[in-house]
Amino acid sequence: MLKKLLKYDFNAIFKYWWIGALTTLALSFVGAGCGTILETEKELPPSVIIFATIGMVLVVLGIFAFIIFAELLVYVRFYKHLFTDEGYLTFTLPVKRHQILSSKLISGFVCGLLTFIVAAADAAIIILTTFRKDIFYDGWYYDLVTFLKEMVEESGIPYLTAFFGQLLIICLLVLILGVLFTYLCITFAGAISKKSKLASAILIYYGASSVSSIFMYMFYFFGASSIFNWIDSLSSSNTQDNILLIIMLLVILFITMLCTVAYTFNYRLLDRKLNLN
């Protein structure tokens, strides 16, 4: 049944998402052209420079708008499918609530991941085209290969594999946590509010985001900086590498715990505290 739920969720999200993705891809080529104009050494009329500047700003805003649009597709789908009139039909289906939540989580995660890939591709097209003379200079390939060889010789393939593997896992877990966090805010609003659930969800989200941001900044200034300074003070590079991997592993475990708590709390609210009135 989870496959059928995923099919419906993917269809609801991606029947609009692909339009935004193709639009930003087209905009990236426009941005590349504007960037080329702005970086050219030729003398151009001021009107052309102004037009290219405005075009670049609009392209960047368009890419950010696509990211926000993709997020809205996911969260509006979650809200409408569970907390509006559609919710009555959704929860009468012969499916378990954890399957409904899992489907929403998977579809939201996939949409977020693909949105990031598209936005990164857009940025790469603009940057690589605009600054191609600085990036693809004579001998750039040799310098890149030399840099990679020095990195492998200094740290070793096992360490680099573990480092980038853990970094990838952290990024994916952060994406999952972000989806679950927003879902939890919406679900909590739906559980405590009889009316104005959407407004309550928005207020809860911004309130919780503000509080979590404060704690993150405090940890960065008072905790993370001290940890990295301590690592830099160690004399052995192998010790530094091993400690960094251990810290990254602890970060993975911590984010995994937060994801588990957010998923469990979300499920409990949907299963016991949901108010569709």
Short mmCIF file of N, CA, C and O in Angstrom, two decimals, residues 136-190:
data_model
loop_
_atom_site.label_atom_id
_atom_site.label_comp_id
_atom_site.label_asym_id
_atom_site.label_seq_id
_atom_site.Cartn_x
_atom_site.Cartn_y
_atom_site.Cartn_z
N PHE A 136 38.80 27.52 -16.38
CA PHE A 136 39.39 26.64 -17.38
C PHE A 136 40.58 27.31 -18.06
O PHE A 136 40.63 27.48 -19.27
N TYR A 137 41.55 27.71 -17.24
CA TYR A 137 42.78 28.31 -17.78
C TYR A 137 43.70 27.21 -18.30
O TYR A 137 43.45 26.01 -18.09
N ASP A 138 44.77 27.61 -18.95
CA ASP A 138 45.74 26.64 -19.47
C ASP A 138 46.39 25.88 -18.31
O ASP A 138 46.98 26.49 -17.41
N GLY A 139 46.25 24.59 -18.35
CA GLY A 139 46.84 23.76 -17.31
C GLY A 139 45.94 23.50 -16.12
O GLY A 139 46.38 22.93 -15.11
N TRP A 140 44.62 23.87 -16.22
CA TRP A 140 43.73 23.67 -15.08
C TRP A 140 43.53 22.19 -14.76
O TRP A 140 43.44 21.81 -13.59
N TYR A 141 43.52 21.36 -15.81
CA TYR A 141 43.32 19.93 -15.59
C TYR A 141 44.52 19.34 -14.85
O TYR A 141 44.35 18.52 -13.93
N TYR A 142 45.71 19.76 -15.24
CA TYR A 142 46.92 19.27 -14.57
C TYR A 142 46.93 19.69 -13.10
O TYR A 142 47.26 18.89 -12.21
N ASP A 143 46.57 20.94 -12.83
CA ASP A 143 46.53 21.43 -11.45
C ASP A 143 45.49 20.67 -10.63
O ASP A 143 45.70 20.36 -9.45
N LEU A 144 44.35 20.35 -11.24
CA LEU A 144 43.31 19.61 -10.53
C LEU A 144 43.78 18.20 -10.18
O LEU A 144 43.59 17.73 -9.05
N VAL A 145 44.39 17.52 -11.15
CA VAL A 145 44.89 16.17 -10.91
C VAL A 145 45.98 16.19 -9.84
O VAL A 145 46.02 15.32 -8.95
N THR A 146 46.86 17.19 -9.89
CA THR A 146 47.92 17.31 -8.90
C THR A 146 47.35 17.52 -7.51
O THR A 146 47.79 16.92 -6.52
N PHE A 147 46.33 18.37 -7.41
CA PHE A 147 45.68 18.63 -6.12
C PHE A 147 45.05 17.36 -5.56
O PHE A 147 45.19 17.06 -4.37
N LEU A 148 44.37 16.60 -6.41
CA LEU A 148 43.73 15.37 -5.96
C LEU A 148 44.77 14.34 -5.52
O LEU A 148 44.58 13.63 -4.51
N LYS A 149 45.89 14.25 -6.26
CA LYS A 149 46.94 13.31 -5.87
C LYS A 149 47.55 13.68 -4.53
O LYS A 149 47.79 12.81 -3.68
N GLU A 150 47.78 14.97 -4.31
CA GLU A 150 48.33 15.42 -3.04
C GLU A 150 47.36 15.15 -1.89
O GLU A 150 47.78 14.77 -0.79
N MET A 151 46.07 15.32 -2.16
CA MET A 151 45.07 15.04 -1.13
C MET A 151 45.07 13.56 -0.76
O MET A 151 45.00 13.20 0.43
N VAL A 152 45.16 12.70 -1.77
CA VAL A 152 45.17 11.25 -1.52
C VAL A 152 46.43 10.85 -0.78
O VAL A 152 46.39 10.04 0.17
N GLU A 153 47.58 11.41 -1.19
CA GLU A 153 48.84 11.07 -0.54
C GLU A 153 48.89 11.55 0.90
O GLU A 153 49.46 10.89 1.77
N GLU A 154 48.28 12.70 1.17
CA GLU A 154 48.32 13.25 2.52
C GLU A 154 47.36 12.56 3.46
O GLU A 154 47.71 12.25 4.61
N SER A 155 46.13 12.30 3.00
CA SER A 155 45.11 11.75 3.90
C SER A 155 44.84 10.27 3.67
O SER A 155 44.43 9.56 4.60
N GLY A 156 45.00 9.80 2.45
CA GLY A 156 44.73 8.40 2.15
C GLY A 156 43.30 8.19 1.68
O GLY A 156 42.38 8.91 2.09
N ILE A 157 43.14 7.21 0.82
CA ILE A 157 41.81 6.93 0.26
C ILE A 157 40.81 6.49 1.33
O ILE A 157 39.65 6.92 1.30
N PRO A 158 41.20 5.63 2.30
CA PRO A 158 40.22 5.23 3.33
C PRO A 158 39.65 6.42 4.10
O PRO A 158 38.44 6.49 4.34
N TYR A 159 40.53 7.36 4.49
CA TYR A 159 40.04 8.51 5.24
C TYR A 159 39.14 9.39 4.38
O TYR A 159 38.07 9.83 4.84
N LEU A 160 39.55 9.65 3.14
CA LEU A 160 38.74 10.50 2.27
C LEU A 160 37.38 9.86 1.99
O LEU A 160 36.36 10.55 1.95
N THR A 161 37.38 8.53 1.80
CA THR A 161 36.11 7.83 1.58
C THR A 161 35.20 7.96 2.79
O THR A 161 34.00 8.24 2.67
N ALA A 162 35.78 7.76 3.98
CA ALA A 162 34.99 7.86 5.21
C ALA A 162 34.51 9.30 5.43
O ALA A 162 33.35 9.53 5.81
N PHE A 163 35.39 10.27 5.16
CA PHE A 163 35.03 11.67 5.40
C PHE A 163 33.89 12.11 4.49
O PHE A 163 32.86 12.63 4.97
N PHE A 164 34.05 11.90 3.19
CA PHE A 164 33.02 12.36 2.26
C PHE A 164 31.75 11.51 2.36
O PHE A 164 30.65 12.00 2.12
N GLY A 165 31.91 10.24 2.73
CA GLY A 165 30.73 9.40 2.95
C GLY A 165 29.92 9.90 4.13
O GLY A 165 28.68 10.00 4.06
N GLN A 166 30.60 10.21 5.24
CA GLN A 166 29.90 10.74 6.40
C GLN A 166 29.31 12.12 6.12
O GLN A 166 28.21 12.44 6.59
N LEU A 167 30.04 12.93 5.37
CA LEU A 167 29.52 14.26 5.02
C LEU A 167 28.24 14.15 4.20
O LEU A 167 27.28 14.90 4.42
N LEU A 168 28.22 13.20 3.27
CA LEU A 168 27.02 12.98 2.47
C LEU A 168 25.86 12.51 3.34
O LEU A 168 24.72 12.99 3.19
N ILE A 169 26.14 11.61 4.26
CA ILE A 169 25.09 11.11 5.16
C ILE A 169 24.53 12.25 6.01
O ILE A 169 23.32 12.36 6.22
N ILE A 170 25.41 13.13 6.50
CA ILE A 170 24.96 14.27 7.31
C ILE A 170 24.04 15.17 6.50
O ILE A 170 22.99 15.61 6.99
N CYS A 171 24.44 15.45 5.26
CA CYS A 171 23.61 16.32 4.41
C CYS A 171 22.23 15.70 4.17
O CYS A 171 21.20 16.40 4.24
N LEU A 172 22.19 14.40 3.90
CA LEU A 172 20.91 13.74 3.67
C LEU A 172 20.05 13.71 4.93
O LEU A 172 18.83 13.92 4.87
N LEU A 173 20.68 13.47 6.08
CA LEU A 173 19.94 13.46 7.33
C LEU A 173 19.40 14.85 7.68
O LEU A 173 18.29 14.97 8.21
N VAL A 174 20.17 15.88 7.38
CA VAL A 174 19.70 17.25 7.63
C VAL A 174 18.47 17.54 6.77
O VAL A 174 17.51 18.17 7.22
N LEU A 175 18.49 17.05 5.52
CA LEU A 175 17.33 17.23 4.64
C LEU A 175 16.12 16.50 5.21
O LEU A 175 15.00 17.06 5.24
N ILE A 176 16.31 15.27 5.66
CA ILE A 176 15.21 14.51 6.26
C ILE A 176 14.69 15.20 7.51
O ILE A 176 13.47 15.32 7.72
N LEU A 177 15.60 15.69 8.33
CA LEU A 177 15.19 16.37 9.56
C LEU A 177 14.41 17.64 9.25
O LEU A 177 13.42 17.96 9.94
N GLY A 178 14.81 18.37 8.21
CA GLY A 178 14.09 19.57 7.83
C GLY A 178 12.66 19.26 7.41
O GLY A 178 11.72 19.98 7.78
N VAL A 179 12.48 18.18 6.64
CA VAL A 179 11.13 17.78 6.22
C VAL A 179 10.30 17.37 7.43
O VAL A 179 9.14 17.79 7.58
N LEU A 180 10.87 16.55 8.30
CA LEU A 180 10.14 16.09 9.48
C LEU A 180 9.81 17.25 10.42
O LEU A 180 8.74 17.28 11.03
N PHE A 181 10.72 18.19 10.54
CA PHE A 181 10.50 19.35 11.41
C PHE A 181 9.29 20.15 10.94
O PHE A 181 8.43 20.53 11.74
N THR A 182 9.23 20.41 9.64
CA THR A 182 8.10 21.17 9.10
C THR A 182 6.81 20.38 9.22
O THR A 182 5.75 20.93 9.57
N TYR A 183 6.85 19.09 8.90
CA TYR A 183 5.67 18.24 9.07
C TYR A 183 5.18 18.27 10.52
O TYR A 183 3.97 18.32 10.79
N LEU A 184 6.12 18.22 11.45
CA LEU A 184 5.75 18.20 12.87
C LEU A 184 5.06 19.50 13.27
O LEU A 184 4.08 19.48 14.04
N CYS A 185 5.55 20.62 12.76
CA CYS A 185 4.90 21.90 13.07
C CYS A 185 3.47 21.92 12.54
O CYS A 185 2.54 22.38 13.22
N ILE A 186 3.28 21.41 11.32
CA ILE A 186 1.94 21.37 10.73
C ILE A 186 1.04 20.42 11.51
O ILE A 186 -0.13 20.74 11.81
N THR A 187 1.56 19.26 11.86
CA THR A 187 0.77 18.28 12.60
C THR A 187 0.41 18.78 13.99
O THR A 187 -0.72 18.60 14.46
N PHE A 188 1.36 19.42 14.65
CA PHE A 188 1.10 19.96 15.99
C PHE A 188 0.02 21.04 15.94
O PHE A 188 -0.87 21.08 16.80
N ALA A 189 0.08 21.88 14.90
CA ALA A 189 -0.95 22.89 14.73
C ALA A 189 -2.30 22.25 14.48
O ALA A 189 -3.34 22.70 14.99
N GLY A 190 -2.31 21.19 13.67
CA GLY A 190 -3.56 20.49 13.40
C GLY A 190 -4.13 19.79 14.62
O GLY A 190 -5.35 19.60 14.73
#
